[in-house]
C-alpha atoms as one frame of an Amber mdcrd trajectory, in Angstrom:
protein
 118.447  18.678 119.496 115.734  21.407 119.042 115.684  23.877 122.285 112.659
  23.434 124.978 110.385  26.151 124.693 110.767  28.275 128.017 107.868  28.920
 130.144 107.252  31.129 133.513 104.700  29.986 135.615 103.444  32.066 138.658
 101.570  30.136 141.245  99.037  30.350 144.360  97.034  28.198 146.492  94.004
  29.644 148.911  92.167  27.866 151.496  89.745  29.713 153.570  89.545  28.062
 157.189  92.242  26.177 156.574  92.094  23.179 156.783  88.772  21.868 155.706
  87.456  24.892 154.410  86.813  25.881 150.401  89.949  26.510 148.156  91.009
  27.564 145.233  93.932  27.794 143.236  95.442  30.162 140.483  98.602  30.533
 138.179  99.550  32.528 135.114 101.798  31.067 132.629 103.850  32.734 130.261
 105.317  32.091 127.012 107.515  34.143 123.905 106.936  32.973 120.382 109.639
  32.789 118.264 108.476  36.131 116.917 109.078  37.748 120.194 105.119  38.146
 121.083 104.147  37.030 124.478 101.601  34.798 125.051  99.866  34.415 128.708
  97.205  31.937 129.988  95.390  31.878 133.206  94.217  28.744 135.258  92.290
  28.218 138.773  89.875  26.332 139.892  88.069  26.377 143.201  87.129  23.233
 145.744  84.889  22.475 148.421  86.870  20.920 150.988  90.766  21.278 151.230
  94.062  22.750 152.586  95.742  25.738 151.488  99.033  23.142 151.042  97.063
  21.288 148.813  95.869  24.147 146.561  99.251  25.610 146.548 100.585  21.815
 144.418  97.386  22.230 142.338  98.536  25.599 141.050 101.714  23.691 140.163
  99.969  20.631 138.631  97.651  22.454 136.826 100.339  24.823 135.243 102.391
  21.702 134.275  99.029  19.563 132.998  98.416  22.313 130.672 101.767  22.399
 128.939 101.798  19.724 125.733 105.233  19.470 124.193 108.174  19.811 126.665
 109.259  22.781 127.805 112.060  24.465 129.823 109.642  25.465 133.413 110.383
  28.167 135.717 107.731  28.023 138.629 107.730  30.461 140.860 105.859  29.927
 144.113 105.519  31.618 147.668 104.313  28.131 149.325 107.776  27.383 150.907
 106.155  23.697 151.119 106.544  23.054 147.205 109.854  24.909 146.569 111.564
  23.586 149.553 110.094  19.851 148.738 112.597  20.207 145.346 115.185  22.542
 146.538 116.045  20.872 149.278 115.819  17.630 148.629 112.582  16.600 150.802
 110.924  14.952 147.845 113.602  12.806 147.112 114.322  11.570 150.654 110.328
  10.974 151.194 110.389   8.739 148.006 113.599   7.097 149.472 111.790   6.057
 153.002 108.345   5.430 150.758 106.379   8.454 152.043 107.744   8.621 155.340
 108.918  11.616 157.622 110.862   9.818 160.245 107.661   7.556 161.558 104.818
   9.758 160.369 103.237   9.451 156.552 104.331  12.238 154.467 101.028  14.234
 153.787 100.001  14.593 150.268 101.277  12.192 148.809  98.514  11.902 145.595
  99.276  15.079 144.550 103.459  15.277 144.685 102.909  11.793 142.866 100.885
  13.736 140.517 102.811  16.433 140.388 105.845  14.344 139.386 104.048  12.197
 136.428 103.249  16.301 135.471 107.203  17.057 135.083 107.793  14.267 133.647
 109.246  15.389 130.091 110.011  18.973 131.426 112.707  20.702 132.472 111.371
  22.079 136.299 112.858  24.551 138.013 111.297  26.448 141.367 111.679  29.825
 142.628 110.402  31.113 145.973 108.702  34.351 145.460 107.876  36.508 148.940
 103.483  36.071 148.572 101.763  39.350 149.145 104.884  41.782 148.690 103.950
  43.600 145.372 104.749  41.111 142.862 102.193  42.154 140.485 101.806  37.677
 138.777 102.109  36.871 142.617  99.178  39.068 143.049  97.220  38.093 139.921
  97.469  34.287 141.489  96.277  35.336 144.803  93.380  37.143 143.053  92.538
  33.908 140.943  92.822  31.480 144.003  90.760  33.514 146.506  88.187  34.092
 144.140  88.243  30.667 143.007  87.950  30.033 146.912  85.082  31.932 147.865
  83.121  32.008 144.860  83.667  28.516 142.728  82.401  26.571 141.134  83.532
  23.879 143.311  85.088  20.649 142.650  85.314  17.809 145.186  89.268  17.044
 146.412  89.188  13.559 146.133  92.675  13.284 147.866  91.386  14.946 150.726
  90.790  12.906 153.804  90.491  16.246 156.444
């Protein structure tokens, strides 16, 4: 069985008065040929009305939608949300209780449905990154959200109900 081809993904989600303000999102992915070049791509995409939680999964959806055969994933994130929903198991005890935490709906649940139809095929694995301390993709994804935020164009969230 062939290898996956290995890819690094750095992702970040913006939302300016969050909640229910514009957002964007932004991520960088990476990838060596066989030849040793590196290839890089960059993604984001701004919307009208959403929540910085929910521009910090589009990042990762968007990074995994653009990848065609499968592939070994790193992601690295600073939304504690996303890494901890896979790292520590909260994704798979939500799906066990069907979208529950304890009494209340989990929130989101379009996009980690979407997120996990995205994986699907992949090898996913997520690293917390520390957002804003000097990480040079970290930064690059900030850049690409924000401005994606503030300056569009904007698409509607359709899983939005703020």
């Amino acid at each position: 069985m062939p290898s996956l081809k290995k890819v690094i993904v750095y992702t970040d989600g913006s939302a300016r008065s969050n909640p229910d303000g514009p957002g964007g999102y932004g991520a960088v992915l990476y990838y060596t040929d066989p030849n040793g070049k590196t290839h890089s791509r960059q993604l984001s995409q701004g919307y009208e009305r959403t929540t910085n939680n929910r521009m910090e999964m589009m990042a990762v959806i968007s990074a995994l939608e653009a990848l065609k055969p499968p592939c070994d994933v790193t992601i690295h994130s600073d939304s504690q949300y996303v890494v901890n929903a896979f790292e520590k198991g909260w994704l798979d005890n939500w799906q066990k209780k069907n979208w529950k935490r304890g009494k209340e709906p989990v929130k989101n649940v379009d996009l980690w449905k979407r997120m996990l139809k995205a994986m699907e095929g992949h090898a996913v694995h997520f690293e917390w990154v520390r957002g804003h301390a000097g990480n040079p993709d970290n930064e690059t994804c900030d850049r690409l959200a924000t401005s994606a935020a503030d300056n569009g164009p904007w698409l509607k969230d359709e899983g939005y109900a703020g």
